[in-house]
Structures are given as structure tokens and as C-alpha cells.
GROMACS .gro file of C-alpha atoms in nm:
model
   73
    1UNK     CA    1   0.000   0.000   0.000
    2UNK     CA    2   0.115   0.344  -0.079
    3UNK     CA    3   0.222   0.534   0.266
    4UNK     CA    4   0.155   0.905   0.057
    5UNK     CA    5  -0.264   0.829   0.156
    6UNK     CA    6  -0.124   0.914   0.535
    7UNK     CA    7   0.087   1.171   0.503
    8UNK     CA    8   0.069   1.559   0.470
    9UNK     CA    9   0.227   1.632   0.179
   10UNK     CA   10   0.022   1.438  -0.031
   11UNK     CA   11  -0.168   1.744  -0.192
   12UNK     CA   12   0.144   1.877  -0.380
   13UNK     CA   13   0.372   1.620  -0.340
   14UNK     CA   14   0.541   1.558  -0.724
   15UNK     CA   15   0.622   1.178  -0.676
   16UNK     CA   16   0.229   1.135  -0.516
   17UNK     CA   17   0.160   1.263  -0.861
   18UNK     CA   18   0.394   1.067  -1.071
   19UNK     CA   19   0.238   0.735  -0.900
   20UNK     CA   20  -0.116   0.866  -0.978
   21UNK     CA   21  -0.033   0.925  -1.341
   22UNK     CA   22   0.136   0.583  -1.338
   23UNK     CA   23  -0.190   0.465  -1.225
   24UNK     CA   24  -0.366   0.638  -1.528
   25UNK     CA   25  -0.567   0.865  -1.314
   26UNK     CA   26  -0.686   1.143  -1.484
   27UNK     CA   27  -0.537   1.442  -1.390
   28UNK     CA   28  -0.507   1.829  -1.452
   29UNK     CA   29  -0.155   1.894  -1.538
   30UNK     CA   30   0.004   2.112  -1.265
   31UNK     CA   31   0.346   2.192  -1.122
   32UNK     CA   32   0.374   2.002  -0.789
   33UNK     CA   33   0.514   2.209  -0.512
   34UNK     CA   34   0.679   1.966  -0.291
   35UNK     CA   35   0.977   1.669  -0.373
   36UNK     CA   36   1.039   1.454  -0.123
   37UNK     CA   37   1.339   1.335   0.002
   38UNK     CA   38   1.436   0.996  -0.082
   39UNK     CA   39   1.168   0.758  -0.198
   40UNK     CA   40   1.142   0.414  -0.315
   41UNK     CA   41   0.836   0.317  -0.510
   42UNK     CA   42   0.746  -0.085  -0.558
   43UNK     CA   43   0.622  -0.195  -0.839
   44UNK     CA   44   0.408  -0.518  -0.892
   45UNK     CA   45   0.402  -0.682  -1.209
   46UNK     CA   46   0.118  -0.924  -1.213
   47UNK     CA   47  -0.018  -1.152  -1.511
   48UNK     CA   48  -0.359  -1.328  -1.494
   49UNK     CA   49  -0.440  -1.524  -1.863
   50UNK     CA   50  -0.351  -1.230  -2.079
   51UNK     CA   51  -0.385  -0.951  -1.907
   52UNK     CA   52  -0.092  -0.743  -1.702
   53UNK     CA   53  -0.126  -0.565  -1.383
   54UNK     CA   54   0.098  -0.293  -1.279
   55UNK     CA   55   0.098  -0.149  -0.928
   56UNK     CA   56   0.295   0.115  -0.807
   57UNK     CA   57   0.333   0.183  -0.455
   58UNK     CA   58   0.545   0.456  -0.245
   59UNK     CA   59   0.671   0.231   0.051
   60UNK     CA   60   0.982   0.445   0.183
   61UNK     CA   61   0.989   0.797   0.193
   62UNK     CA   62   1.225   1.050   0.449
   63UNK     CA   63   0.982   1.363   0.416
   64UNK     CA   64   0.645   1.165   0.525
   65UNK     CA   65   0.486   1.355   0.794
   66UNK     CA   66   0.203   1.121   0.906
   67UNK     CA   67  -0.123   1.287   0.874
   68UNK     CA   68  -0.398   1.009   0.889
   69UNK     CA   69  -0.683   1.040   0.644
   70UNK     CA   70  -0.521   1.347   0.446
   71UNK     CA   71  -0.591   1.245   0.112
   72UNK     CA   72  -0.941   1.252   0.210
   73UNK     CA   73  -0.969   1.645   0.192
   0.00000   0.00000   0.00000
């Protein structure tokens, strides 16, 4: 799971948006404020028949601020 839903820079964090584009979420294209300090992002490659699922998940990053419930707002 991606620790950026729990943290408080996840509002104009740059890498919280790369993952989202990864995750083809639409988005408006906007200049991110903040860039963390680093980050490692996982990614799970997963195959079922013919399809492919990619998953990409922050899971280490040295500027998260826990903030539970953040990306609510």
C-alpha cells in the first residue's frame, strides 16, 4: 500500500503525482510544489491469462509527515 494516503504532503507532493499518473488517473496537469526526500516506489508486475497488472506503490519515503486520512480532503 502506498504510505503518501497518510501523510501531509500528499496534496502537492510531485512523486504522489507521478504514481497517480502511473496509475492512469486522470489528472489536470500542474506543477507540484513539494519533492520529497528519498523515496522508493514498488512496483508489482502481475499476469492473470492475458492480461498485465501494474501497481505502483510509495513504501519508503524521508519527508512523510504522518497525517492520517489526508488524502481525504
Amino acid at each position: 500500500m502506498c504510505i503518501c494516503i497518510n501523510c501531509r504532503h500528499i496534496h502537492n507532493c510531485n512523486t504522489y503525482y507521478f504514481i497517480k499518473k502511473q496509475h492512469n488517473k486522470s489528472l489536470i496537469d500542474e506543477k507540484m510544489s513539494f519533492n520529497p526526500t528519498s523515496t522508493i516506489i514498488n512496483v508489482n508486475i502481475n499476469k492473470k491469462k492475458q492480461l498485465v497488472f501494474i501497481d505502483w506503490d510509495l513504501i519508503e519515503c524521508l519527508s512523510f509527515v504522518e497525517k492520517p486520512g489526508n488524502w481525504i480532503n
